[in-house]
Amino acid sequence: QVQLVESGGGLVQAGGSLRLSCAASARPVNNYAMGWFRQVPGKEREFVAAITSSGLNTYYAYSVKGRFIISRDNAKNTVYLQMNSLNPEDTAVYYCAARTFSSGDYYSYSEYNYWGQGTQVTVSS
């Protein structure tokens, strides 16, 4: 059973950067895509970024493309989200997601079956 633990959240001023980490307790039996989603209270969980099992392909929400970089280190069972040029609209709880099955959909939260507890990112103006 895979446990995902996010870290790296915090308070940062607009224009600043944060690096989120998501560590898996163990390498998934089936190592497929992982992603990051974010959620503001009262709103739906929003796709942020995803990365294939190999790390060769990445996917980004338009709102973060060019600012955020997702990467993974399979040897460490860890996925990262480097967030640059943060703005207050990026404020949310960020969740790491993983799945143990193959899917062509990287954007939908329903296509992931493991989730971390979330880490708060707050961007002040």
Coordinates of N, CA and C in Angstrom, one line a residue:
Q1 N 0.8 -1.2 0.0 CA 0.0 0.0 0.0 C 0.9 1.2 0.0
V2 N 0.6 2.1 -0.9 CA 1.4 3.3 -1.1 C 0.9 4.5 -0.2
Q3 N 1.8 5.1 0.5 CA 1.4 6.3 1.3 C 2.2 7.4 0.7
L4 N 1.5 8.5 0.4 CA 2.1 9.7 -0.2 C 2.1 10.8 0.9
V5 N 3.2 11.5 1.0 CA 3.3 12.5 2.0 C 3.9 13.7 1.3
E6 N 3.2 14.8 1.3 CA 3.6 16.1 0.7 C 4.4 16.9 1.8
S7 N 5.3 17.7 1.3 CA 6.0 18.6 2.1 C 6.5 19.8 1.3
G8 N 6.9 20.9 1.9 CA 7.4 22.0 1.2 C 6.5 23.2 1.1
G9 N 5.3 23.0 1.5 CA 4.4 24.2 1.5 C 4.7 25.2 2.5
G10 N 4.1 26.4 2.4 CA 4.4 27.4 3.3 C 3.8 28.7 2.8
L11 N 4.3 29.8 3.4 CA 3.9 31.2 3.0 C 5.0 31.8 2.2
V12 N 4.7 32.4 1.1 CA 5.6 33.0 0.3 C 5.0 34.3 -0.3
Q13 N 5.8 35.3 -0.6 CA 5.4 36.5 -1.2 C 5.2 36.3 -2.7
A14 N 4.3 37.1 -3.3 CA 4.1 37.0 -4.7 C 5.5 37.2 -5.4
G15 N 5.7 36.4 -6.5 CA 6.9 36.4 -7.2 C 7.9 35.4 -6.7
G16 N 7.7 34.9 -5.5 CA 8.6 33.9 -4.9 C 8.4 32.5 -5.4
S17 N 9.2 31.6 -4.8 CA 9.2 30.2 -5.3 C 9.1 29.3 -4.1
L18 N 8.5 28.1 -4.4 CA 8.5 27.0 -3.4 C 8.7 25.7 -4.2
R19 N 9.2 24.8 -3.5 CA 9.4 23.5 -4.1 C 8.7 22.5 -3.2
L20 N 7.7 21.8 -3.8 CA 6.9 20.8 -3.1 C 7.5 19.4 -3.4
S21 N 7.5 18.6 -2.4 CA 7.9 17.2 -2.5 C 6.8 16.3 -2.1
C22 N 6.8 15.2 -2.8 CA 5.8 14.1 -2.5 C 6.6 12.8 -2.4
A23 N 6.7 12.3 -1.2 CA 7.4 11.1 -1.0 C 6.5 9.9 -0.8
A24 N 6.7 8.9 -1.6 CA 6.0 7.6 -1.4 C 6.7 6.7 -0.4
S25 N 5.8 6.1 0.4 CA 6.4 5.2 1.4 C 7.2 4.0 0.8
A26 N 6.8 3.7 -0.4 CA 7.5 2.6 -1.1 C 7.2 2.8 -2.6
R27 N 8.0 2.2 -3.4 CA 7.8 2.2 -4.8 C 6.5 1.5 -5.2
P28 N 5.6 2.1 -5.9 CA 4.4 1.4 -6.2 C 4.7 0.1 -7.0
V29 N 3.8 -0.9 -6.8 CA 4.0 -2.1 -7.5 C 3.9 -1.8 -9.0
N30 N 3.0 -1.0 -9.4 CA 2.9 -0.6 -10.8 C 3.1 0.9 -10.8
N31 N 4.2 1.3 -11.3 CA 4.7 2.7 -11.3 C 4.1 3.4 -12.6
Y32 N 3.1 4.2 -12.4 CA 2.5 5.0 -13.4 C 2.6 6.5 -13.1
A33 N 1.7 7.2 -13.8 CA 1.8 8.7 -13.7 C 1.6 9.2 -12.3
M34 N 2.2 10.3 -12.0 CA 1.9 11.0 -10.7 C 1.6 12.4 -11.1
G35 N 0.9 13.1 -10.2 CA 0.4 14.4 -10.5 C 0.3 15.3 -9.3
W36 N 0.1 16.5 -9.5 CA -0.3 17.5 -8.5 C -1.6 18.2 -8.8
F37 N -2.4 18.2 -7.8 CA -3.7 19.0 -7.9 C -3.7 20.0 -6.7
R38 N -4.5 20.9 -6.9 CA -4.7 21.9 -5.8 C -6.2 22.2 -5.6
Q39 N -6.5 22.7 -4.4 CA -7.9 22.9 -4.1 C -8.0 24.0 -3.1
V40 N -8.9 24.9 -3.4 CA -9.3 26.0 -2.5 C -10.7 25.6 -1.9
P41 N -10.9 25.9 -0.6 CA -12.1 25.6 0.0 C -13.3 26.1 -0.8
G42 N -14.3 25.2 -1.0 CA -15.5 25.6 -1.7 C -15.3 25.4 -3.2
K43 N -14.2 25.0 -3.7 CA -14.0 24.8 -5.2 C -13.5 23.4 -5.4
E44 N -13.7 23.0 -6.7 CA -13.3 21.7 -7.1 C -11.7 21.6 -7.1
R45 N -11.3 20.4 -6.9 CA -9.9 20.1 -7.0 C -9.4 20.3 -8.5
E46 N -8.4 21.1 -8.6 CA -7.9 21.6 -9.9 C -6.6 20.9 -10.3
F47 N -6.5 20.4 -11.5 CA -5.3 19.9 -12.0 C -4.2 20.9 -12.1
V48 N -3.0 20.5 -11.7 CA -1.8 21.4 -11.8 C -0.8 20.9 -12.7
A49 N -0.3 19.7 -12.5 CA 0.7 19.1 -13.3 C 0.7 17.6 -13.2
A50 N 1.3 16.9 -14.1 CA 1.4 15.5 -14.1 C 2.7 15.1 -14.8
I51 N 3.1 13.9 -14.5 CA 4.3 13.4 -15.1 C 4.2 11.9 -15.3
T52 N 4.6 11.4 -16.4 CA 4.6 10.0 -16.7 C 5.5 9.2 -15.8
S53 N 5.4 7.9 -15.8 CA 6.2 7.1 -15.0 C 7.7 7.2 -15.3
S54 N 8.0 7.4 -16.5 CA 9.4 7.6 -16.9 C 9.9 9.0 -16.7
G55 N 9.0 9.9 -16.5 CA 9.4 11.3 -16.4 C 9.7 12.0 -17.8
L56 N 9.5 11.3 -18.8 CA 9.7 11.8 -20.1 C 8.7 12.8 -20.6
N57 N 7.5 12.7 -20.1 CA 6.4 13.5 -20.5 C 5.8 14.2 -19.3
T58 N 5.5 15.5 -19.5 CA 4.9 16.3 -18.4 C 3.7 17.0 -19.0
Y59 N 2.8 17.3 -18.1 CA 1.6 18.0 -18.5 C 1.3 19.1 -17.5
Y60 N 0.8 20.2 -17.9 CA 0.6 21.3 -17.1 C -0.7 22.0 -17.4
A61 N -1.3 22.5 -16.3 CA -2.5 23.4 -16.5 C -2.0 24.6 -17.2
Y62 N -2.8 25.2 -18.0 CA -2.4 26.4 -18.7 C -2.0 27.5 -17.7
S63 N -2.7 27.6 -16.6 CA -2.4 28.6 -15.6 C -1.1 28.6 -15.0
V64 N -0.4 27.4 -15.0 CA 0.9 27.3 -14.4 C 2.0 27.0 -15.4
K65 N 1.7 26.8 -16.6 CA 2.7 26.4 -17.6 C 3.7 27.6 -17.7
G66 N 4.9 27.2 -17.7 CA 6.0 28.2 -17.8 C 6.4 28.6 -16.4
R67 N 5.7 28.4 -15.4 CA 6.0 28.8 -14.1 C 6.4 27.6 -13.2
F68 N 5.6 26.5 -13.3 CA 5.8 25.3 -12.5 C 6.5 24.3 -13.3
I69 N 7.3 23.5 -12.6 CA 8.0 22.3 -13.2 C 7.8 21.1 -12.4
I70 N 7.3 20.1 -12.9 CA 7.1 18.8 -12.2 C 8.3 17.9 -12.6
S71 N 8.8 17.2 -11.7 CA 9.8 16.2 -11.9 C 9.7 15.0 -11.0
R72 N 10.4 14.0 -11.2 CA 10.3 12.9 -10.3 C 11.7 12.2 -10.3
D73 N 11.9 11.6 -9.1 CA 13.1 10.8 -8.9 C 12.6 9.4 -8.5
N74 N 12.5 8.5 -9.4 CA 12.0 7.2 -9.1 C 12.8 6.4 -8.1
A75 N 14.1 6.7 -8.1 CA 15.0 6.0 -7.2 C 14.7 6.4 -5.8
K76 N 14.1 7.6 -5.6 CA 13.7 8.1 -4.3 C 12.2 8.0 -4.0
N77 N 11.5 7.5 -5.0 CA 10.1 7.4 -4.9 C 9.5 8.8 -4.6
T78 N 9.9 9.8 -5.3 CA 9.6 11.1 -4.9 C 9.2 11.9 -6.2
V79 N 8.2 12.7 -6.1 CA 7.9 13.6 -7.2 C 7.9 15.0 -6.6
Y80 N 8.3 16.0 -7.4 CA 8.5 17.3 -7.0 C 7.7 18.3 -7.9
L81 N 7.4 19.4 -7.3 CA 6.8 20.5 -8.0 C 7.5 21.8 -7.7
Q82 N 8.3 22.2 -8.6 CA 9.0 23.5 -8.4 C 8.0 24.6 -8.9
M83 N 7.7 25.5 -8.0 CA 6.7 26.6 -8.3 C 7.5 27.9 -8.3
N84 N 7.5 28.5 -9.4 CA 8.1 29.8 -9.5 C 7.1 30.9 -9.9
S85 N 7.5 32.1 -9.7 CA 6.7 33.3 -10.0 C 5.3 33.1 -9.4
L86 N 5.2 32.7 -8.2 CA 4.0 32.5 -7.6 C 3.1 33.8 -7.4
N87 N 1.9 33.6 -7.5 CA 0.9 34.7 -7.3 C -0.2 34.3 -6.4
P88 N -0.9 35.2 -5.9 CA -1.9 34.9 -4.9 C -2.9 33.9 -5.4
E89 N -3.2 33.8 -6.7 CA -4.1 32.8 -7.2 C -3.6 31.4 -7.1
D90 N -2.3 31.2 -6.8 CA -1.8 29.9 -6.6 C -2.0 29.4 -5.2
T91 N -2.6 30.2 -4.3 CA -2.9 29.8 -2.9 C -3.9 28.7 -2.9
A92 N -3.5 27.6 -2.3 CA -4.4 26.4 -2.3 C -3.7 25.4 -1.4
V93 N -4.4 24.3 -1.2 CA -3.8 23.1 -0.6 C -3.4 22.3 -1.8
Y94 N -2.2 21.9 -1.8 CA -1.7 21.1 -3.0 C -1.6 19.7 -2.6
Y95 N -2.1 18.8 -3.4 CA -2.2 17.4 -3.2 C -1.4 16.7 -4.2
C96 N -0.6 15.7 -3.7 CA 0.1 14.8 -4.6 C -0.8 13.6 -4.9
A97 N -0.7 13.2 -6.1 CA -1.6 12.0 -6.5 C -0.7 11.0 -7.3
A98 N -1.1 9.8 -7.2 CA -0.5 8.7 -7.9 C -1.5 7.7 -8.4
R99 N -1.2 6.9 -9.3 CA -2.1 5.9 -9.7 C -1.3 4.6 -10.0
T100 N -2.0 3.5 -10.0 CA -1.3 2.2 -10.2 C -1.9 1.5 -11.4
F101 N -2.4 2.3 -12.3 CA -3.0 1.8 -13.5 C -2.7 2.7 -14.7
S102 N -2.7 2.1 -15.8 CA -2.5 2.9 -17.0 C -3.7 3.7 -17.4
S103 N -3.5 4.9 -17.8 CA -4.6 5.8 -18.3 C -4.0 6.8 -19.2
G104 N -4.8 7.2 -20.2 CA -4.4 8.3 -21.1 C -4.8 9.6 -20.6
D105 N -5.5 9.7 -19.5 CA -6.0 10.9 -18.9 C -5.1 11.3 -17.8
Y106 N -4.4 12.4 -17.9 CA -3.6 12.9 -16.8 C -4.2 14.0 -16.0
Y107 N -5.3 14.5 -16.5 CA -5.9 15.7 -15.9 C -7.0 15.6 -14.9
S108 N -7.6 14.4 -14.9 CA -8.8 14.2 -14.0 C -8.4 13.6 -12.7
Y109 N -8.9 14.2 -11.6 CA -8.6 13.6 -10.3 C -9.1 12.2 -10.1
S110 N -10.2 11.9 -10.9 CA -10.7 10.5 -10.8 C -9.8 9.5 -11.4
E111 N -8.8 9.9 -12.1 CA -7.8 9.0 -12.7 C -6.6 8.7 -11.9
Y112 N -6.7 9.1 -10.6 CA -5.6 8.8 -9.6 C -6.3 8.1 -8.5
N113 N -5.6 7.1 -7.9 CA -6.1 6.3 -6.8 C -5.4 6.4 -5.5
Y114 N -4.3 7.2 -5.5 CA -3.6 7.4 -4.2 C -3.4 8.9 -4.1
W115 N -3.6 9.4 -2.9 CA -3.6 10.8 -2.6 C -2.8 11.1 -1.3
G116 N -2.1 12.2 -1.3 CA -1.5 12.6 -0.1 C -2.4 13.4 0.7
Q117 N -2.0 13.9 1.9 CA -2.8 14.7 2.8 C -2.9 16.1 2.4
G118 N -2.0 16.6 1.6 CA -2.0 18.0 1.2 C -1.1 18.8 1.9
T119 N -0.6 19.8 1.3 CA 0.3 20.8 1.9 C -0.2 22.2 1.5
Q120 N -0.3 23.1 2.5 CA -0.8 24.4 2.2 C 0.2 25.3 1.6
V121 N -0.1 26.0 0.5 CA 0.7 27.0 -0.1 C -0.1 28.3 -0.1
T122 N 0.5 29.3 0.6 CA -0.1 30.6 0.7 C 0.8 31.6 0.1
V123 N 0.3 32.4 -0.9 CA 1.0 33.4 -1.6 C 0.4 34.7 -1.2
S124 N 1.2 35.6 -0.6 CA 0.7 36.9 -0.2 C 1.1 37.9 -1.3
S125 N 0.3 38.9 -1.4 CA 0.5 40.0 -2.3 C 1.4 41.0 -1.8

